[in-house]
Short mmCIF file of C-alpha atoms in Angstrom, two decimals:
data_model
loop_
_atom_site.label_atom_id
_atom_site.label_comp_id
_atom_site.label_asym_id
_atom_site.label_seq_id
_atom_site.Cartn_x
_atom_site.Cartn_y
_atom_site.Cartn_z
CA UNK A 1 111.02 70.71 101.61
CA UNK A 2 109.27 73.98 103.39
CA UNK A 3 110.08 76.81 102.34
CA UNK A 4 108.88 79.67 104.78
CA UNK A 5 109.96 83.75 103.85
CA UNK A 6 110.10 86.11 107.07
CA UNK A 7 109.51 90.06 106.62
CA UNK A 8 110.33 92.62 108.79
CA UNK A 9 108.93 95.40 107.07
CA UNK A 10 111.19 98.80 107.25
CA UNK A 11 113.18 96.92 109.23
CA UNK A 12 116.55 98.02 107.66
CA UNK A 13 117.82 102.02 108.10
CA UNK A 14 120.80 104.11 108.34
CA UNK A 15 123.86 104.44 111.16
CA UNK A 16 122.20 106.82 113.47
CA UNK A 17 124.06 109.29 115.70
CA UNK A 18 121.79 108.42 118.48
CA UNK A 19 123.22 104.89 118.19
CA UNK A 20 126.29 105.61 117.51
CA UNK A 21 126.22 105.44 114.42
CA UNK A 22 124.91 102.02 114.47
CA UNK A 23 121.21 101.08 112.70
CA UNK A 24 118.47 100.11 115.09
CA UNK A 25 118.99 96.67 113.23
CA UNK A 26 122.73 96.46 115.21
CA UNK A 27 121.18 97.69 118.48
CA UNK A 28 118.56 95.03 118.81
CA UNK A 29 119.23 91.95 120.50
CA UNK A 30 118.06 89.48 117.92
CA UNK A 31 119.27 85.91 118.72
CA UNK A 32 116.63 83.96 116.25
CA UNK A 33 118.12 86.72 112.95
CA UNK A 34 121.81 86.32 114.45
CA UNK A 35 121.49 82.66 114.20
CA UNK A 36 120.32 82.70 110.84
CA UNK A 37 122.78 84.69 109.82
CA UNK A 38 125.54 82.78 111.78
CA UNK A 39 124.68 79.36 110.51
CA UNK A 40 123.02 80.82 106.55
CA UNK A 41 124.35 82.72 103.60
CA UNK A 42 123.71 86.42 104.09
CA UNK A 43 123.39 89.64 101.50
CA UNK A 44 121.91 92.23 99.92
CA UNK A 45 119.16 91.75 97.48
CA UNK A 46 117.64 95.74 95.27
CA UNK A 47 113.85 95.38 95.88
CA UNK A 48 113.20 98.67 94.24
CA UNK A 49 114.28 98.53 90.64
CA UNK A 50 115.54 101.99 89.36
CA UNK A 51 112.64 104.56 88.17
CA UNK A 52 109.80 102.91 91.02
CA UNK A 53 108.78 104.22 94.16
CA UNK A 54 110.46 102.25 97.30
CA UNK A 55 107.62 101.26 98.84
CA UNK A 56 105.94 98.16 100.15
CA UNK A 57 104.16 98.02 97.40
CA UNK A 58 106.89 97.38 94.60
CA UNK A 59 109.11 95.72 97.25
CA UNK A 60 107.30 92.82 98.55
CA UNK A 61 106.10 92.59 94.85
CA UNK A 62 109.26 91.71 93.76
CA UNK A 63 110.46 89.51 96.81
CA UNK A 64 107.58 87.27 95.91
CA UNK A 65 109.59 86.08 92.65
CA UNK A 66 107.53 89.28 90.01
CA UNK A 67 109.27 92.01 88.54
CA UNK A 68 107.56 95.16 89.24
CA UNK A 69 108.43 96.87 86.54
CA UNK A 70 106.81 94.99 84.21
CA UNK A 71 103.50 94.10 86.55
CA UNK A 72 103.17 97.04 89.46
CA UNK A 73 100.41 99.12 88.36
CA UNK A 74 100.25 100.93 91.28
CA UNK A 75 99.27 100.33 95.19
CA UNK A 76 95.30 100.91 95.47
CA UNK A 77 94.39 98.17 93.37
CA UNK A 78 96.64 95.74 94.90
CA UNK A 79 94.69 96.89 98.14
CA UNK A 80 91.56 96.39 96.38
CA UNK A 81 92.15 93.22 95.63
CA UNK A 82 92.72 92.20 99.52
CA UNK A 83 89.22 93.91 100.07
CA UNK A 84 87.66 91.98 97.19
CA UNK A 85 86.27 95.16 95.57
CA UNK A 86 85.05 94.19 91.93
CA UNK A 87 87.51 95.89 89.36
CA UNK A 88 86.70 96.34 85.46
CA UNK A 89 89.51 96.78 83.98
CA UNK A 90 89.12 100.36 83.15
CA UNK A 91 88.60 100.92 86.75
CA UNK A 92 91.24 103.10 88.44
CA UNK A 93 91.71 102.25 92.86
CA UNK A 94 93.71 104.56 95.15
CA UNK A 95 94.50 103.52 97.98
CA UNK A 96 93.07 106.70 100.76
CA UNK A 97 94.13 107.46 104.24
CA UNK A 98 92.55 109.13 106.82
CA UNK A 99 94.49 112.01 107.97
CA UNK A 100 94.97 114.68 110.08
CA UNK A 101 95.54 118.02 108.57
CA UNK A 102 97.00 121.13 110.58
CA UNK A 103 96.98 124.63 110.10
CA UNK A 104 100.17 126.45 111.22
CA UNK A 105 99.77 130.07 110.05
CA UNK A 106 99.65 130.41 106.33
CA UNK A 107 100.49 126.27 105.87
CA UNK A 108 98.05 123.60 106.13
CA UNK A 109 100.99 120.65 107.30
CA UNK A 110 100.31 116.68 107.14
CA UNK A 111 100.16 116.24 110.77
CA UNK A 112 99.65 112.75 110.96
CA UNK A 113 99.40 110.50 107.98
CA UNK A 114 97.35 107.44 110.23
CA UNK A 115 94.94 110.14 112.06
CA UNK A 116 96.94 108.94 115.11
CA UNK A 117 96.51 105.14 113.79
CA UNK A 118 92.25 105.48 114.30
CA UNK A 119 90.68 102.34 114.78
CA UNK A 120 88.87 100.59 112.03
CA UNK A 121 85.49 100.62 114.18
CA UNK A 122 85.81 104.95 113.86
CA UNK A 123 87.07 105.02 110.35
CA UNK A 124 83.87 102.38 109.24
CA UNK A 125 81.32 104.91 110.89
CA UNK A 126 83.36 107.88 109.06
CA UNK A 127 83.78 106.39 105.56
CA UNK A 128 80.11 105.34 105.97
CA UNK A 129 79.09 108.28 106.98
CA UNK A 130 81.11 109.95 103.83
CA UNK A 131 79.40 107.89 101.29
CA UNK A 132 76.57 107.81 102.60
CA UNK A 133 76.59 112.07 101.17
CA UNK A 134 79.16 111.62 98.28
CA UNK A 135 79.20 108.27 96.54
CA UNK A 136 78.32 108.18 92.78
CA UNK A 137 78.76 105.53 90.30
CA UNK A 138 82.07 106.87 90.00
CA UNK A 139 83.49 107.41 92.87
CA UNK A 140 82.82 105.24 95.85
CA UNK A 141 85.25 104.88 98.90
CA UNK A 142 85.46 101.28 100.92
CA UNK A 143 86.33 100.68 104.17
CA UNK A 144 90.01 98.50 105.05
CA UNK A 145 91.68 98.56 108.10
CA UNK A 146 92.71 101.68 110.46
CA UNK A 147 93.03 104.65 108.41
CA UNK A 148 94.21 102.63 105.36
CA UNK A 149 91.04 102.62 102.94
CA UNK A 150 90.17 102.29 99.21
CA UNK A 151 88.80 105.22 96.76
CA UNK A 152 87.19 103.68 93.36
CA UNK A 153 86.83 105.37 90.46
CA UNK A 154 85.03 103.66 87.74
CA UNK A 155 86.41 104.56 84.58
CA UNK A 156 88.71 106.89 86.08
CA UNK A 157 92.34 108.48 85.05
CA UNK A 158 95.13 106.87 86.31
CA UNK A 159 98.04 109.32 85.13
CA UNK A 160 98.15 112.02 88.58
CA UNK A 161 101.25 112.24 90.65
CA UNK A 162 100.16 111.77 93.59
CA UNK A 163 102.22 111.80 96.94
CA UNK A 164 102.03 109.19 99.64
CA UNK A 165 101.41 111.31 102.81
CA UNK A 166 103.60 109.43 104.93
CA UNK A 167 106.31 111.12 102.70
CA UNK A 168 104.50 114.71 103.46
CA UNK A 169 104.78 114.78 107.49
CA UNK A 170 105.31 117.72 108.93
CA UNK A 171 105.29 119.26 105.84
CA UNK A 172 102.95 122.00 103.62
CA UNK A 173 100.79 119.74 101.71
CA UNK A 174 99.82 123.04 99.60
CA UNK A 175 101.65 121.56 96.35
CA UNK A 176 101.02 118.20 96.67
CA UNK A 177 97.20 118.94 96.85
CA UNK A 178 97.14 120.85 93.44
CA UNK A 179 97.45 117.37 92.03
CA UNK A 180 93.96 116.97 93.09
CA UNK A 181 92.74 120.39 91.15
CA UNK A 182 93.67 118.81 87.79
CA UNK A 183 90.58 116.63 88.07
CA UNK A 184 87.43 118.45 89.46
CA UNK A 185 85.42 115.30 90.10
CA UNK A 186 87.98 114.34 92.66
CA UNK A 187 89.04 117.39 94.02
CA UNK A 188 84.87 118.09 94.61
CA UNK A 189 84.77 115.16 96.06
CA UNK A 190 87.51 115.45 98.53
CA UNK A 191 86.74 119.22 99.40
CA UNK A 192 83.26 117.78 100.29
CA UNK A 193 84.34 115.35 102.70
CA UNK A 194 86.83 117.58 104.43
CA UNK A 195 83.38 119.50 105.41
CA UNK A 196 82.04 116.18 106.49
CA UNK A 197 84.96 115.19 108.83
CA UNK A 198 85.39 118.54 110.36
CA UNK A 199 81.61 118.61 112.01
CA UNK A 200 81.47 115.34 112.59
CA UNK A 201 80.68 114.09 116.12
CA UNK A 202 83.37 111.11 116.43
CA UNK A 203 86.03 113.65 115.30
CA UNK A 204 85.06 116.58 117.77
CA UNK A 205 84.99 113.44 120.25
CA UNK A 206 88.44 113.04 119.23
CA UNK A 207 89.68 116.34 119.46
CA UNK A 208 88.32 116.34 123.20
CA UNK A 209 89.96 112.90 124.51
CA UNK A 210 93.76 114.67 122.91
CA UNK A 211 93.45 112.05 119.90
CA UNK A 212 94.03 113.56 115.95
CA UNK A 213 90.93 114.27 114.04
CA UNK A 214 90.40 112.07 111.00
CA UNK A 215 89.80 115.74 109.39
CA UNK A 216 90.85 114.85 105.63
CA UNK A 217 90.73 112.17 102.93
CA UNK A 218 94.36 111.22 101.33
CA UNK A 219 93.89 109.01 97.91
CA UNK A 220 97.26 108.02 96.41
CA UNK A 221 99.00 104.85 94.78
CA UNK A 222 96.46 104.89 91.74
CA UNK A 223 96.32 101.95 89.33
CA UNK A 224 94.45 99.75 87.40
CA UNK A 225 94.44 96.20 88.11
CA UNK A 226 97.60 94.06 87.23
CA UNK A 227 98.07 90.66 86.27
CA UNK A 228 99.88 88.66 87.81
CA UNK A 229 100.88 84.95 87.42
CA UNK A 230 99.76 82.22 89.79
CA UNK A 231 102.81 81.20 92.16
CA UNK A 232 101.99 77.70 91.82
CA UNK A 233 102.09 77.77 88.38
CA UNK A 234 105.67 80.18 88.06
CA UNK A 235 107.23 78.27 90.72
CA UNK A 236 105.76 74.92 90.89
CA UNK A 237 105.10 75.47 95.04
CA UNK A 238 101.48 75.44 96.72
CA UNK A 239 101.71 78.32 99.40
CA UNK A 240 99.96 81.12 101.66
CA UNK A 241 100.43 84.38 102.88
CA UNK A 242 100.17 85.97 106.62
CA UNK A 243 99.65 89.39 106.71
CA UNK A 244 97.51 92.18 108.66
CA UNK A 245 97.64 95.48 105.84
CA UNK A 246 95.71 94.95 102.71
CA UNK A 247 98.51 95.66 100.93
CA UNK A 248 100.28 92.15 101.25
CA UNK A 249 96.65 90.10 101.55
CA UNK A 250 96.46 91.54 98.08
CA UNK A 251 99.42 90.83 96.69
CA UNK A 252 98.98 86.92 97.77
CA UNK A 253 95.61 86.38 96.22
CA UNK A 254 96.73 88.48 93.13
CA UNK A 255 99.15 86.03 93.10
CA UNK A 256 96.59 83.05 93.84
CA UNK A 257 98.45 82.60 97.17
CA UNK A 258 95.85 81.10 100.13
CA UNK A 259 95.17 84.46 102.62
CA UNK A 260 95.70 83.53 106.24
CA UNK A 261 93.95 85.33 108.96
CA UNK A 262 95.05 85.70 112.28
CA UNK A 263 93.15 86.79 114.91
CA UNK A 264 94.73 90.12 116.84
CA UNK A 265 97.13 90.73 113.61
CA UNK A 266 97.06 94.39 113.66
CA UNK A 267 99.53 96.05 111.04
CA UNK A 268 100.68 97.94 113.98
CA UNK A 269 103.33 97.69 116.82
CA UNK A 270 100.43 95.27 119.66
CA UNK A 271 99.95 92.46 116.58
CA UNK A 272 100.03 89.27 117.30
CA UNK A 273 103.20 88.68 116.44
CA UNK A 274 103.40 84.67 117.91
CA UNK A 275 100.01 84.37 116.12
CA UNK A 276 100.91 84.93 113.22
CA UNK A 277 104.34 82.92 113.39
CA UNK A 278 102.38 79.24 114.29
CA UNK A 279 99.20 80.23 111.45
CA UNK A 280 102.19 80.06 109.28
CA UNK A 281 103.66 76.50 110.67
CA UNK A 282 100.37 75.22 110.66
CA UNK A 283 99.47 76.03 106.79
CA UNK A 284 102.84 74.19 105.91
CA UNK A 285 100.91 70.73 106.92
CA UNK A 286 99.02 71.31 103.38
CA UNK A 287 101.55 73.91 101.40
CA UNK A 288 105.29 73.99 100.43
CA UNK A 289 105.89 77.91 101.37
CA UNK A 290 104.02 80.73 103.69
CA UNK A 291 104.93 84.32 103.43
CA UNK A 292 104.87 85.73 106.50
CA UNK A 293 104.71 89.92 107.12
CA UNK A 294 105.20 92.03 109.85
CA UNK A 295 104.33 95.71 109.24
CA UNK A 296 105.44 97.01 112.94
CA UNK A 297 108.88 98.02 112.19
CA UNK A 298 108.06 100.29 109.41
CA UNK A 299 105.00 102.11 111.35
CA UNK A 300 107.59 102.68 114.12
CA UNK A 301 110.50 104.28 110.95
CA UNK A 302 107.53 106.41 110.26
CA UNK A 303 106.93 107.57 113.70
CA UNK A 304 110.29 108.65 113.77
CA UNK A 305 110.58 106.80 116.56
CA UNK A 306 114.08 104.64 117.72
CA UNK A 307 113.15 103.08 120.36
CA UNK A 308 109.68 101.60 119.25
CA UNK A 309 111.56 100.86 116.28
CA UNK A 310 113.97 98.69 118.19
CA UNK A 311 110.91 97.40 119.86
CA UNK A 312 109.32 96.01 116.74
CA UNK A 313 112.48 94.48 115.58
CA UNK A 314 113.16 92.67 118.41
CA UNK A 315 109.07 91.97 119.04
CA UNK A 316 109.54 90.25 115.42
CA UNK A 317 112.81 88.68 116.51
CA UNK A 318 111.36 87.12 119.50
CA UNK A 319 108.06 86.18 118.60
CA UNK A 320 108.27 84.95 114.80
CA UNK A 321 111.46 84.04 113.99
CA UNK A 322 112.15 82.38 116.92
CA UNK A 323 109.00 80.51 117.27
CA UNK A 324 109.46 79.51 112.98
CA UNK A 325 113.11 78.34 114.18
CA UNK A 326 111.58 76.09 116.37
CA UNK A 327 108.55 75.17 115.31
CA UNK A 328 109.94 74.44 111.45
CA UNK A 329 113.10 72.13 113.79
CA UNK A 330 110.06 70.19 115.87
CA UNK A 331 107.51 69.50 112.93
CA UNK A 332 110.08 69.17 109.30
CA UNK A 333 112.89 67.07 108.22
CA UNK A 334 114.14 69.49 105.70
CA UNK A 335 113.04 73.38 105.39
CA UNK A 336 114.65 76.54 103.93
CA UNK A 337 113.93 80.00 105.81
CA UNK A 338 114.26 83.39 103.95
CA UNK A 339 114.54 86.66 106.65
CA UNK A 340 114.70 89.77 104.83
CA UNK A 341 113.52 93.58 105.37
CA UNK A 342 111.17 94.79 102.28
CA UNK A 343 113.28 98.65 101.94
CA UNK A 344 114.70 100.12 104.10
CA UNK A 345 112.74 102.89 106.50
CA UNK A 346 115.52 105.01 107.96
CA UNK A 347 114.23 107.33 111.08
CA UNK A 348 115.69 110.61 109.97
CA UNK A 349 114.03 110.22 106.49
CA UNK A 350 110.38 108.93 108.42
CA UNK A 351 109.55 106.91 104.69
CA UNK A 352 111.44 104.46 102.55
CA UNK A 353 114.43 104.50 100.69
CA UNK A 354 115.51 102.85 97.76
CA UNK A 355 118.89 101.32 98.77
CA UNK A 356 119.59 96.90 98.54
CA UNK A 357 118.25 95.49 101.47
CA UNK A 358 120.07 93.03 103.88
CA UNK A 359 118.63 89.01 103.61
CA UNK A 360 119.58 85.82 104.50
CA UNK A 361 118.84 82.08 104.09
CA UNK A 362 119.10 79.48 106.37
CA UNK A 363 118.71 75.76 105.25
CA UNK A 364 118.07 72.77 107.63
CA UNK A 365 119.85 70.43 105.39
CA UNK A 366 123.40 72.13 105.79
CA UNK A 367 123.25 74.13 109.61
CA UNK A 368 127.34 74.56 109.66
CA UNK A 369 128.52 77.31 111.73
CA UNK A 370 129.90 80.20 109.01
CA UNK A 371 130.69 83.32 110.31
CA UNK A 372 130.51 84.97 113.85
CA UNK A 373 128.28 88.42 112.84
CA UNK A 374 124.77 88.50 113.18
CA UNK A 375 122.39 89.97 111.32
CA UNK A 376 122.28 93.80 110.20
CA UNK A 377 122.97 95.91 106.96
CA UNK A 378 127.32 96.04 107.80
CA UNK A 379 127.20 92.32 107.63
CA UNK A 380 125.38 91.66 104.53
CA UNK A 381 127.67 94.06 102.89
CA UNK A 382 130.34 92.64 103.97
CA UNK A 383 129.24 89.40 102.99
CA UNK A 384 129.97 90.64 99.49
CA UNK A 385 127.12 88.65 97.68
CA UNK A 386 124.43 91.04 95.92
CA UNK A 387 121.67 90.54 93.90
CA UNK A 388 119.85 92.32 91.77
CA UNK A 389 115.83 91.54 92.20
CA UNK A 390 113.31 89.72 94.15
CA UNK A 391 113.03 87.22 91.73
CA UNK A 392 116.62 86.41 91.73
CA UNK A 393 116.47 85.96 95.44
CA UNK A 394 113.72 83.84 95.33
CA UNK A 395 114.95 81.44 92.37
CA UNK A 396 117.84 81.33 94.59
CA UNK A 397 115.73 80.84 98.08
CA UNK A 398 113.61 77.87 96.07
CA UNK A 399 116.67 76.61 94.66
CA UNK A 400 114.85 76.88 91.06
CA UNK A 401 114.37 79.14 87.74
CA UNK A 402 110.38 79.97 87.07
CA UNK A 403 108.53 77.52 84.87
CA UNK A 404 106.70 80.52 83.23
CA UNK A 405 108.98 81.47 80.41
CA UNK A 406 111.08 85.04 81.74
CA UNK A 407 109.56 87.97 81.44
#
């Protein structure tokens, strides 16, 4: 038996007026998710447990079978362990973006939380460039992908409340950056590098060609490094991951899960989607289940925009689970696919939301025809089957409890 997990990150949202009232989930022509659905058991599954931010963090955390609230830590180490950066244990990583900061009278505003999505070869010359004036043996930034980057602080704090900034756009970031002023090592540090960015050449380059400076440093999602399990040894399955963001590389080899790379995956809305989709059949000649990500539809929910949104979804649709439909048919006798969005990303909230999440589970051994709806948040509520964690859903997806004893 395979066992192969598709994500559509952000994927799920709200009825929109501009859709009549439908989600950009309904709108989407998505044959390879309305088959699933048609022919699989459909539902809603809480990936956030109660008291944890909704983000991708916690959420694919808990779809791959651990219960956040007793492992997440927080996002920047997870990250930090994609990158391979060397953690003690009394090291504290935040995860930092690159963005672009704008002044609109007496309010400085989060104008863009991705410094309009800057390539990794500009960010690598500007976070060189940063530490090349700033880096200590405390604090020492490290370059990821795009604007998505790491801030270490050995023997640092972990207890600020931060704020992601894709939850600040278009919004005064005044109160949001005192957080910063309760620890003058970082706030120095920061203040610095705003100074840095704002002369720099590639960002006055920037500015000319219409493009966002990369005018400020963002560090948020602070932890130290958790612990989790190997998946082999909870669930008794060899497996791999496929993923472009950090985020989800670092949750698989927390996790001891094989990391998959993909040439052209981008974390953004041109990734190689069909890439990605037959990396993932081809590690199931060695391993019993691939996790397979897709971070497009969530950019797009942040963007605010519907119709890339719809784009992505039906991009991810067409390309992955499509091609994993029949790809998985041509090379196994007997394989069980999990679709499911992470959270939901609704466009009139531009970040994530906390509400159950819409899955389903198709199995080659038993393809009956069940029900005539496709795939969308109104038809795994109507389904009427809910459960109440990732790990439920995936003891239910393997078809078996954890051999770790419950934690």
């Amino acid at each position: 038996m395979k066992y192969i997990v598709l994500v559509g990150d952000g994927m799920g949202d709200f009825p929109l007026k501009e859709l009549e009232r439908r989600t950009p989930l309904e709108v989407a022509t998505t044959p390879g998710l309305d088959f699933l659905a048609e022919h699989g058991e459909i539902g809603l599954v809480q990936t956030i447990p109660q008291g944890l931010p909704p983000g991708s963090d916690v959420a694919n955390m808990s779809l791959l079978g651990y219960p956040p609230e007793k492992k997440y830590t927080g996002r920047g180490p997870i990250e930090a362990a994609s990158l391979g950066i060397p953690m003690r244990p009394e090291d504290v990583a935040f995860r930092c973006n690159l963005v672009t900061l704008k002044k609109r009278g007496p309010q400085l505003v989060m104008e863009d939380y991705s410094a309009g999505h800057i390539s990794t070869e500009e960010a690598r010359i500007l976070i060189e460039d940063i530490n090349r004036e700033l880096a200590t043996d405390k604090l020492e930034l490290f370059c990821g992908k795009s604007y998505r980057h790491i801030l270490l602080w050995r023997g640092g704090p972990e207890g600020l409340r931060t704020v992601p900034p894709h939850d600040l756009l278009g919004k005064n970031v005044y109160h949001a950056w005192q957080v910063y002023r309760e620890e003058p090592l970082l706030r120095d540090f920061l203040v610095k590098a705003i100074r840095i960015l704002e002369k720099h050449p590639l960002n006055r380059k920037r500015i000319e060609e219409g493009k966002p400076p990369a005018n400020a440093l963002w560090p948020w999602g602070q932890g130290r490094l958790p612990q989790l399990e190997p998946f082999e040894e909870k669930w008794g399955l060899s497996g791999g991951v496929v993923a472009a963001v950090d985020l989800i590389k670092g949750l698989g080899r927390l996790a001891g899960l094989k990391i998959i790379e993909v040439e052209g995956a981008t974390g953004w809305i041109d990734t190689n989607y069909e890439g990605k989709a037959l990396a993932a059949m081809e590690a199931l000649n060695e391993a019993d289940f691939v996790f397979v990500h897709v971070e497009a539809p969530d950019e797009a929910s942040h963007q605010g925009s519907i119709e890339l949104k719809i784009k992505a979804i039906q991009d991810f649709d067409r390309y992955v689970v499509r091609t994993v439909i029949e790809e998985a048919a041509a090379r196994f006798q007997e394989y069980r696919i999990l679709a499911v969005t992470d959270h939901l990303t609704p466009i009139p909230l531009r970040t994530h939301s906390s509400k159950p999440v819409p899955f389903v589970i198709f199995d080659s051994r038993d393809p009956s025809r069940r029900r005539q709806e496709g795939f969308s948040e109104a038809t795994a509520q109507k389904a009427g089957l809910f459960l109440p964690d990732g790990q439920a859903l995936m003891s239910r997806f393997l078809e078996r409890e954890p051999r770790l004893p419950q934690e």
